[in-house]
Amino acid sequence: MKKILDLKNNKMFFRLVLVIILIISIFVFFIHRFNSYDKNIYSLPSNSILFGKDNNYIKVGENAELKQRIDGNYYLYTNENNKTIKYEIGKNAVVYNNGDSYIYLYGKAYEVNSSGEVNIVEKETKIAKASPTKLFKLDDRKYLMVDSKIKSANDTLINTDGYIILELDKQGKANFANNELNFKAIKPIVLEGTSFKFDIANEKLVTSNDVIDLKNVIGSTNEYKENNNKKKEDNKNNEKDNQNKEFDYYEEYLNNVIKGVNNLTQSARKINENTKTKLNANSVYFDFDKWIALKKVSSTVSSINIDYVVFDPNSQYDVVEVKLIDKNNNVINNSLNKNNTSFNISNLKPNSEYKLLFGYKLKNDDEFIIVDEVVIRTKNVNYSITVDKIIEKDLGKESKYMIYYTLNVDDNYVFNKAKINYYMNDTDNLVNQKDIDSTMLDNEKKYKGVFELPNNTRLGNLNIIKLENVSFCIDDSQNNCNNIIDVNVENTFSIE
């Protein structure tokens, strides 16, 4: 009986010890988590740009703050229409501002330099938008590249400056985002900076002296593998001497095809017309078939321009087109001239995201085949309001405040009609209003105006001059000019 009791007591003791160890472990874990997270609150200047957790584009207004919570994620808090809006950003935040010569990285990241050395950065990291190239691994399959100039090495799809955020899926396809672009590339891309190249799909940093495997930095779930079909074909050709000529011809043919994007079509036609080389005893000939390629996509305030190439010597394509899809899933089909190399889609809304589907239909076939897919945002209008001077006019027993201001308008997107409103203390208290139209702008696309306050009315603690009810003409015909767009332009000032 005593042995049974001792056995039970031992079991209870061990269970108690396990519970205590578990409680201590949980306590230590939370203490470590609390001590390691970033407790700073970062104030972001207005017009800063960053991307949310789902890669959504965010442009902040006044009084925006960024802070990390204990769950390890950064959150953006911004005031919109007198309400505090919270955006989840993720484990890292990358903040860009056009007026700043630095990119700001928040959170833990791994900087990899050209020698392969890895440096861990945490909390706020200030990165110059200049050469040499800087590369940071933010998370599994997610990177930040910063340089004065960044472009795609083998084509003209990417040509930007400052920085670019890229995130791969498990098949090695990368999504690219910065203040100018936001799209996903279907084909593998190699980015080129001033100091080294970044083979994205293979996650390799390529310098003049070395190749650094970035998968070794915190690991990777990237499953991309290069196509081995050509290697197998090479081995097969090496086994048969009578097929070496075919291999040599194919290499010459392929090199001619990819030689120079600008004269690619001419080279391919030359091959088709002049090259009828007998390859082996079976009289096998190589004939170039057909292809289309999307070279570059760029945007302005109201348009998207695409550069493309079509090679179709036998007129097998019935239609080559690009489908434009807006946020409401409205689709506009744009047929492309197969003999041209560029196309402009105009009359678009500023600061709006569009999806482009680039593809074709073959003759006697209604199926639309997608070759490339791009998501791009039109640029925001560059409007601003400046307060030039404030005068208190003496009227004897009374006085009057006069606020002189200038509205600066973007040359590329001039409004049709608008209202300039003056609010005191908050946007519910409208004090004065001015209706303007484009004919009132001077040669420099500026409008200079003045708000006169009622006699003996003091300025508010907070004063807001705001451009609202802005309408634009959606085409040059001036027939449809009631297209209201929020340009988010205001000047807020306070009086001590």
Coordinates of C-alpha atoms in Angstrom, one line a residue:
M1 CA 0.0 0.0 0.0
K2 CA 2.8 2.4 0.9
K3 CA 4.5 1.6 -2.4
I4 CA 1.4 2.5 -4.4
L5 CA 1.1 5.8 -2.6
D6 CA 4.7 6.6 -3.2
L7 CA 4.2 5.8 -6.9
K8 CA 1.2 8.1 -7.1
N9 CA 3.1 10.9 -5.3
N10 CA 6.0 10.6 -7.7
K11 CA 3.6 10.8 -10.7
M12 CA 2.0 13.9 -9.2
F13 CA 5.4 15.4 -8.6
F14 CA 6.6 14.9 -12.1
R15 CA 3.3 16.3 -13.5
L16 CA 3.7 19.4 -11.3
V17 CA 7.3 19.8 -12.5
L18 CA 6.2 19.6 -16.1
V19 CA 3.4 22.2 -15.5
I20 CA 5.9 24.6 -13.9
I21 CA 8.4 24.1 -16.8
L22 CA 5.6 24.8 -19.3
I23 CA 4.5 28.0 -17.4
I24 CA 8.1 29.2 -17.2
S25 CA 8.7 28.6 -20.9
I26 CA 5.5 30.5 -21.9
F27 CA 6.5 33.3 -19.5
V28 CA 10.0 33.5 -21.0
F29 CA 8.6 33.4 -24.5
F30 CA 6.3 36.3 -24.0
I31 CA 9.0 38.3 -22.1
H32 CA 11.3 37.7 -25.1
R33 CA 8.6 38.7 -27.5
F34 CA 7.9 41.9 -25.5
N35 CA 11.5 42.9 -25.3
S36 CA 12.3 42.2 -29.0
Y37 CA 9.5 44.1 -30.7
D38 CA 9.9 47.7 -31.8
K39 CA 8.2 50.0 -29.2
N40 CA 8.9 53.2 -31.1
I41 CA 6.2 55.2 -32.8
Y42 CA 7.2 56.6 -36.2
S43 CA 5.5 59.7 -37.6
L44 CA 5.4 59.6 -41.4
P45 CA 5.3 62.7 -43.5
S46 CA 2.3 63.3 -45.7
N47 CA 2.4 61.8 -49.2
S48 CA 4.6 59.0 -48.0
I49 CA 3.9 55.7 -49.9
L50 CA 4.0 52.2 -48.6
F51 CA 2.3 48.9 -49.3
G52 CA -0.1 46.9 -47.0
K53 CA 0.1 43.2 -46.2
D54 CA -1.9 42.3 -49.3
N55 CA 0.4 44.5 -51.4
N56 CA -2.3 47.3 -51.6
Y57 CA -1.0 50.8 -52.4
I58 CA -1.3 53.3 -49.5
K59 CA -0.5 57.0 -49.8
V60 CA -0.7 58.6 -46.3
G61 CA -2.2 62.0 -45.4
E62 CA -1.5 64.1 -42.4
N63 CA -0.7 62.8 -38.9
A64 CA 0.1 59.2 -40.0
E65 CA 1.9 57.0 -37.5
L66 CA 3.6 53.6 -37.9
K67 CA 4.2 51.2 -35.0
Q68 CA 4.8 47.6 -34.3
R69 CA 2.4 45.6 -32.1
I70 CA 3.3 42.6 -30.0
D71 CA 2.2 40.2 -32.7
G72 CA 5.3 41.3 -34.7
N73 CA 3.4 43.2 -37.4
Y74 CA 3.7 46.9 -38.2
Y75 CA 0.4 48.9 -38.4
L76 CA -0.2 52.2 -40.0
Y77 CA -2.6 54.6 -38.3
T78 CA -3.9 57.5 -40.4
N79 CA -6.6 60.1 -40.1
E80 CA -9.2 59.9 -42.9
N81 CA -12.3 62.1 -42.8
N82 CA -11.8 62.6 -39.0
K83 CA -11.6 58.9 -38.4
T84 CA -8.6 56.9 -37.4
I85 CA -8.0 54.1 -40.0
K86 CA -5.7 51.2 -39.3
Y87 CA -3.8 49.3 -42.0
E88 CA -1.9 46.1 -41.4
I89 CA 1.5 46.4 -43.1
G90 CA 3.3 43.2 -42.1
K91 CA 6.6 42.2 -40.4
N92 CA 8.4 44.9 -42.4
A93 CA 7.4 48.3 -43.7
V94 CA 9.1 50.1 -46.6
V95 CA 8.3 53.9 -46.7
Y96 CA 9.0 56.1 -49.7
N97 CA 8.6 59.9 -50.0
N98 CA 9.4 61.7 -53.2
G99 CA 10.9 64.7 -51.3
D100 CA 13.3 62.5 -49.3
S101 CA 16.6 61.1 -50.6
Y102 CA 16.3 58.1 -48.4
I103 CA 14.1 54.9 -48.2
Y104 CA 13.1 53.9 -44.7
L105 CA 12.9 50.2 -43.8
Y106 CA 11.2 49.2 -40.6
G107 CA 11.6 45.8 -38.9
K108 CA 14.1 43.0 -38.9
A109 CA 15.8 42.3 -42.2
Y110 CA 19.0 40.8 -43.6
E111 CA 21.3 43.0 -45.8
V112 CA 23.4 41.0 -48.2
N113 CA 26.4 42.7 -49.7
S114 CA 28.4 41.8 -52.8
S115 CA 30.9 39.8 -50.8
G116 CA 28.2 37.5 -49.4
E117 CA 28.4 39.1 -45.9
V118 CA 25.0 39.2 -44.2
N119 CA 24.2 42.0 -41.7
I120 CA 21.0 42.0 -39.6
V121 CA 19.2 45.4 -39.4
E122 CA 16.3 46.1 -37.0
K123 CA 13.7 48.7 -36.2
E124 CA 14.3 51.8 -38.4
T125 CA 16.9 51.6 -41.2
K126 CA 17.7 54.6 -43.3
I127 CA 18.8 53.7 -46.9
A128 CA 20.1 56.1 -49.5
K129 CA 18.4 56.1 -52.9
A130 CA 21.8 56.0 -54.5
S131 CA 24.5 53.6 -55.7
P132 CA 26.0 51.2 -54.8
T133 CA 23.2 48.6 -54.9
K134 CA 21.7 47.5 -51.6
L135 CA 19.7 44.3 -51.2
F136 CA 17.7 43.2 -48.2
K137 CA 16.0 39.9 -47.6
L138 CA 12.8 40.8 -45.7
D139 CA 11.2 37.4 -45.4
D140 CA 11.0 34.1 -47.2
R141 CA 10.8 34.9 -50.9
K142 CA 10.6 38.7 -50.2
Y143 CA 13.3 41.3 -51.0
L144 CA 14.0 45.0 -51.1
M145 CA 16.4 46.4 -53.7
V146 CA 17.6 50.0 -53.4
D147 CA 19.7 51.8 -56.0
S148 CA 19.9 55.0 -58.1
K149 CA 18.8 53.0 -61.1
I150 CA 17.2 49.5 -61.3
K151 CA 16.3 47.8 -64.6
S152 CA 15.6 44.3 -66.0
A153 CA 18.8 43.0 -67.6
N154 CA 17.3 41.1 -70.5
D155 CA 14.4 43.4 -71.6
T156 CA 12.9 46.8 -70.9
L157 CA 10.0 45.6 -68.7
I158 CA 11.5 47.3 -65.6
N159 CA 13.3 50.7 -65.7
T160 CA 12.9 52.5 -62.4
D161 CA 14.9 54.3 -59.8
G162 CA 15.2 54.5 -56.0
Y163 CA 13.8 51.2 -54.9
I164 CA 11.7 48.2 -55.7
I165 CA 10.0 45.6 -53.5
L166 CA 9.7 42.1 -54.9
E167 CA 7.9 39.0 -53.6
L168 CA 8.1 35.6 -55.2
D169 CA 5.4 32.9 -55.3
K170 CA 6.6 29.3 -54.9
Q171 CA 7.0 28.9 -58.7
G172 CA 9.5 31.8 -58.9
K173 CA 7.1 34.4 -60.4
A174 CA 7.7 37.8 -58.8
N175 CA 5.5 40.7 -58.0
F176 CA 7.2 44.1 -58.3
A177 CA 6.0 47.2 -56.5
N178 CA 7.2 50.7 -55.8
N179 CA 5.8 54.3 -56.2
E180 CA 5.7 53.9 -60.0
L181 CA 4.6 50.3 -60.7
N182 CA 2.9 47.3 -59.2
F183 CA 2.6 44.2 -61.3
K184 CA 3.4 40.5 -61.4
A185 CA 5.7 39.1 -64.0
I186 CA 5.0 35.7 -65.5
K187 CA 8.5 35.1 -66.9
P188 CA 11.7 35.0 -64.8
I189 CA 13.5 38.4 -64.6
V190 CA 17.0 39.4 -63.7
L191 CA 17.3 42.8 -62.1
E192 CA 20.4 44.9 -62.7
G193 CA 21.7 47.6 -60.4
T194 CA 24.9 49.6 -60.5
S195 CA 26.9 47.0 -58.5
F196 CA 25.4 43.5 -59.2
K197 CA 22.6 41.6 -60.7
F198 CA 19.7 39.8 -58.9
D199 CA 18.5 36.5 -60.5
I200 CA 15.1 36.6 -58.9
A201 CA 13.6 33.2 -59.8
N202 CA 16.7 31.4 -58.6
E203 CA 17.3 33.8 -55.7
K204 CA 20.9 34.5 -56.6
L205 CA 23.0 37.6 -56.3
V206 CA 25.4 37.7 -59.2
T207 CA 28.6 39.9 -59.1
S208 CA 31.5 40.0 -61.4
N209 CA 33.4 37.6 -59.2
D210 CA 30.8 35.4 -57.5
V211 CA 27.3 34.0 -57.3
I212 CA 25.7 34.2 -53.9
D213 CA 22.7 31.8 -53.1
L214 CA 20.2 33.9 -51.2
K215 CA 18.2 30.8 -50.3
N216 CA 20.8 30.1 -47.6
V217 CA 19.7 33.3 -45.8
I218 CA 16.9 32.2 -43.5
G219 CA 16.0 29.5 -45.9
S220 CA 13.4 29.5 -48.8
T221 CA 10.3 27.7 -49.9
N222 CA 10.9 28.7 -53.5
E223 CA 10.3 25.6 -55.7
Y224 CA 11.3 27.1 -59.0
K225 CA 13.5 24.9 -61.2
E226 CA 15.0 25.9 -64.6
N227 CA 13.8 24.0 -67.6
N228 CA 16.1 21.1 -68.2
N229 CA 14.7 20.2 -71.7
K230 CA 17.4 22.1 -73.6
K231 CA 20.2 20.4 -71.5
K232 CA 18.7 17.0 -72.3
E233 CA 18.6 17.9 -76.0
D234 CA 22.2 19.1 -75.9
N235 CA 23.3 15.8 -74.4
K236 CA 21.3 13.9 -77.0
N237 CA 22.9 15.8 -79.8
N238 CA 26.4 15.2 -78.5
E239 CA 25.8 11.5 -78.7
K240 CA 25.1 11.6 -82.4
D241 CA 27.7 13.2 -84.7
N242 CA 25.3 13.5 -87.6
Q243 CA 23.1 15.8 -85.5
N244 CA 25.8 18.2 -84.5
K245 CA 25.0 20.4 -87.5
E246 CA 21.4 20.6 -86.4
F247 CA 22.5 21.7 -82.9
D248 CA 24.9 24.3 -84.4
Y249 CA 22.2 25.6 -86.7
Y250 CA 19.6 25.8 -83.9
E251 CA 22.1 27.8 -81.7
E252 CA 22.7 30.2 -84.6
Y253 CA 19.0 30.5 -85.2
L254 CA 18.2 31.2 -81.6
N255 CA 20.9 33.7 -81.2
N256 CA 19.6 35.6 -84.2
V257 CA 16.1 35.6 -82.8
I258 CA 17.0 37.1 -79.4
K259 CA 19.6 39.5 -80.8
G260 CA 18.5 43.0 -79.9
V261 CA 15.0 43.6 -78.8
N262 CA 14.6 46.6 -81.1
N263 CA 15.6 44.7 -84.3
L264 CA 14.2 41.4 -83.2
T265 CA 11.5 41.2 -85.8
Q266 CA 13.8 42.1 -88.7
S267 CA 16.3 39.4 -87.6
A268 CA 13.5 36.8 -87.4
R269 CA 12.1 37.6 -90.8
K270 CA 15.6 37.4 -92.3
I271 CA 16.0 33.9 -90.9
N272 CA 12.7 32.7 -92.3
E273 CA 13.4 34.2 -95.8
N274 CA 17.0 33.4 -96.3
T275 CA 17.7 30.3 -94.1
K276 CA 16.6 27.0 -95.7
T277 CA 19.5 24.8 -94.6
K278 CA 19.2 21.1 -94.9
L279 CA 20.0 19.8 -91.5
N280 CA 20.4 16.0 -91.9
A281 CA 19.6 13.2 -94.2
N282 CA 15.9 13.3 -93.4
S283 CA 15.6 16.9 -94.9
V284 CA 14.4 18.5 -91.7
Y285 CA 14.1 22.3 -91.8
F286 CA 13.6 24.8 -89.0
D287 CA 11.0 27.5 -89.7
F288 CA 10.3 30.3 -87.3
D289 CA 6.6 30.1 -86.3
K290 CA 5.1 33.1 -84.5
W291 CA 5.3 34.9 -81.2
I292 CA 4.3 38.1 -79.4
A293 CA 6.0 39.8 -76.4
L294 CA 5.2 42.6 -74.0
K295 CA 8.4 44.7 -73.6
K296 CA 7.4 47.6 -71.4
V297 CA 4.4 49.2 -69.6
S298 CA 4.5 52.7 -68.3
S299 CA 1.9 55.2 -67.1
T300 CA 1.1 58.9 -66.9
V301 CA -1.6 60.7 -65.0
S302 CA -4.3 59.7 -67.5
S303 CA -2.8 57.1 -69.8
I304 CA -1.0 53.8 -70.0
N305 CA 1.6 53.1 -72.8
I306 CA 2.7 49.6 -73.8
D307 CA 5.6 48.6 -75.9
Y308 CA 5.3 45.2 -77.6
V309 CA 6.6 43.1 -80.5
V310 CA 4.6 40.8 -82.8
F311 CA 6.2 38.3 -85.2
D312 CA 3.7 36.6 -87.4
P313 CA 5.2 35.9 -90.9
N314 CA 2.4 33.6 -91.9
S315 CA -0.5 35.8 -90.5
Q316 CA -1.6 33.1 -88.0
Y317 CA -2.8 35.7 -85.5
D318 CA -6.4 36.9 -86.0
V319 CA -6.2 39.4 -83.2
V320 CA -3.5 40.7 -80.9
E321 CA -5.0 42.8 -78.1
V322 CA -4.6 44.1 -74.6
K323 CA -7.6 44.0 -72.3
L324 CA -7.8 46.8 -69.8
I325 CA -9.7 45.9 -66.5
D326 CA -10.5 48.6 -63.9
K327 CA -11.2 48.1 -60.2
N328 CA -14.9 47.5 -61.0
N329 CA -14.0 44.7 -63.4
N330 CA -15.1 46.8 -66.4
V331 CA -13.2 45.4 -69.5
I332 CA -12.1 47.4 -72.5
N333 CA -10.6 45.5 -75.4
N334 CA -7.9 47.3 -77.4
S335 CA -6.8 45.7 -80.7
L336 CA -3.1 46.2 -81.5
N337 CA -1.7 46.8 -84.9
K338 CA 0.7 43.9 -85.6
N339 CA 3.0 46.1 -87.6
N340 CA 3.4 48.7 -84.7
T341 CA 5.4 48.4 -81.5
S342 CA 3.6 50.7 -79.1
F343 CA 0.0 51.6 -78.1
N344 CA -1.4 54.2 -75.8
I345 CA -4.5 53.8 -73.7
S346 CA -5.8 57.3 -72.8
N347 CA -8.6 58.9 -70.9
L348 CA -7.9 57.0 -67.7
K349 CA -8.5 58.1 -64.1
P350 CA -5.4 59.3 -62.2
N351 CA -4.0 57.3 -59.2
S352 CA -6.1 54.3 -60.3
E353 CA -5.1 50.7 -60.6
Y354 CA -5.6 48.8 -63.8
K355 CA -4.9 45.2 -64.9
L356 CA -3.7 44.6 -68.4
L357 CA -4.1 41.2 -70.1
F358 CA -1.8 40.9 -73.2
G359 CA -2.6 38.1 -75.6
Y360 CA -4.0 37.0 -78.9
K361 CA -6.6 35.0 -80.8
L362 CA -5.7 32.6 -83.6
K363 CA -7.7 32.6 -86.8
N364 CA -10.8 30.4 -86.7
D365 CA -10.5 30.2 -82.9
D366 CA -12.4 32.5 -80.4
E367 CA -10.2 31.6 -77.4
F368 CA -8.2 34.5 -76.0
I369 CA -4.7 33.3 -75.0
I370 CA -3.0 35.4 -72.3
V371 CA 0.7 35.8 -72.8
D372 CA 1.4 38.4 -70.1
E373 CA -0.5 40.0 -67.2
V374 CA 0.5 43.3 -65.6
V375 CA -1.1 45.4 -62.9
I376 CA -0.1 49.1 -63.0
R377 CA -1.3 52.3 -61.4
T378 CA -1.7 55.7 -63.2
K379 CA 0.2 58.5 -61.6
N380 CA -1.5 60.9 -59.2
V381 CA -2.2 64.5 -60.2
N382 CA 0.5 66.9 -59.0
Y383 CA -1.7 69.6 -57.6
S384 CA -0.9 71.8 -54.6
I385 CA -2.2 74.8 -52.7
T386 CA 0.2 77.3 -51.1
V387 CA -0.7 80.1 -48.7
D388 CA 1.2 83.1 -49.9
K389 CA 0.3 85.7 -47.2
I390 CA -2.2 86.6 -44.5
I391 CA -3.2 90.2 -44.0
E392 CA -5.3 91.8 -41.3
K393 CA -6.8 94.8 -43.0
D394 CA -7.6 97.8 -40.7
L395 CA -11.1 99.1 -41.4
G396 CA -11.2 101.7 -38.5
K397 CA -13.4 100.3 -35.8
E398 CA -13.4 96.9 -37.5
S399 CA -10.8 94.7 -39.2
K400 CA -10.8 92.0 -41.8
Y401 CA -8.5 89.0 -42.4
M402 CA -7.5 88.2 -46.0
I403 CA -5.9 85.0 -47.0
Y404 CA -3.9 85.0 -50.3
Y405 CA -3.3 81.6 -51.8
T406 CA -2.1 79.9 -55.1
L407 CA -3.5 76.7 -56.6
N408 CA -0.8 74.9 -58.7
V409 CA -2.2 72.6 -61.4
D410 CA -0.7 69.7 -63.1
D411 CA 0.0 70.4 -66.8
N412 CA -0.8 66.8 -67.7
Y413 CA -4.2 66.8 -66.2
V414 CA -6.0 70.1 -66.1
F415 CA -9.4 70.1 -64.4
N416 CA -12.6 71.5 -66.0
K417 CA -14.3 72.9 -62.9
A418 CA -13.7 72.9 -59.2
K419 CA -14.4 74.5 -55.9
I420 CA -11.8 76.0 -53.5
N421 CA -13.2 75.9 -50.0
Y422 CA -12.0 77.5 -46.8
Y423 CA -12.9 75.7 -43.6
M424 CA -12.3 76.9 -40.1
N425 CA -11.3 74.4 -37.3
D426 CA -12.9 71.4 -39.1
T427 CA -14.4 70.5 -42.4
D428 CA -17.9 70.8 -41.1
N429 CA -17.5 74.6 -40.8
L430 CA -17.4 76.0 -44.3
V431 CA -16.6 79.8 -44.1
N432 CA -16.0 80.7 -47.7
Q433 CA -16.1 79.1 -51.2
K434 CA -14.8 80.0 -54.7
D435 CA -16.0 78.4 -57.9
I436 CA -13.3 78.2 -60.6
D437 CA -12.7 76.7 -64.0
S438 CA -9.8 76.0 -66.2
T439 CA -10.1 79.3 -68.1
M440 CA -9.2 81.1 -64.9
L441 CA -5.7 79.6 -64.8
D442 CA -2.7 81.7 -65.9
N443 CA 0.0 80.6 -68.4
E444 CA 1.8 78.6 -65.7
K445 CA -1.4 76.7 -64.9
K446 CA -1.8 78.6 -61.6
Y447 CA -4.8 80.2 -60.0
K448 CA -4.1 83.0 -57.5
G449 CA -7.0 83.9 -55.2
V450 CA -7.9 85.5 -51.9
F451 CA -10.4 84.6 -49.2
E452 CA -11.9 87.5 -47.3
L453 CA -13.2 86.7 -43.8
P454 CA -16.3 88.5 -42.5
N455 CA -15.5 91.7 -40.6
N456 CA -14.1 91.1 -37.0
T457 CA -13.8 87.4 -37.6
R458 CA -10.6 85.9 -36.3
L459 CA -8.7 83.1 -38.0
G460 CA -9.4 79.6 -36.6
N461 CA -6.9 77.6 -34.6
L462 CA -7.0 75.3 -37.6
N463 CA -7.5 76.6 -41.1
I464 CA -8.1 74.4 -44.2
I465 CA -8.1 75.4 -47.8
K466 CA -9.2 72.5 -49.9
L467 CA -9.8 71.8 -53.6
E468 CA -13.1 69.8 -53.9
N469 CA -15.7 68.8 -56.5
V470 CA -13.1 68.6 -59.1
S471 CA -14.4 67.6 -62.5
F472 CA -12.5 66.5 -65.6
C473 CA -13.3 66.0 -69.2
I474 CA -12.8 62.3 -70.1
D475 CA -11.8 63.1 -73.7
D476 CA -10.8 66.0 -75.8
S477 CA -14.3 66.6 -77.2
Q478 CA -15.4 68.6 -74.1
N479 CA -18.7 66.7 -74.2
N480 CA -18.3 64.7 -71.0
C481 CA -16.8 66.9 -68.4
N482 CA -18.6 65.9 -65.3
N483 CA -16.2 63.2 -64.3
I484 CA -15.6 63.9 -60.5
I485 CA -12.3 62.8 -59.2
D486 CA -10.9 63.2 -55.7
V487 CA -7.5 64.8 -56.0
N488 CA -6.9 65.1 -52.3
V489 CA -5.4 68.6 -52.4
E490 CA -5.4 70.9 -49.4
N491 CA -3.4 73.2 -47.2
T492 CA -3.8 73.2 -43.5
F493 CA -2.3 75.8 -41.3
S494 CA -2.7 77.0 -37.7
I495 CA -2.2 80.4 -36.1
E496 CA -0.3 80.6 -32.9

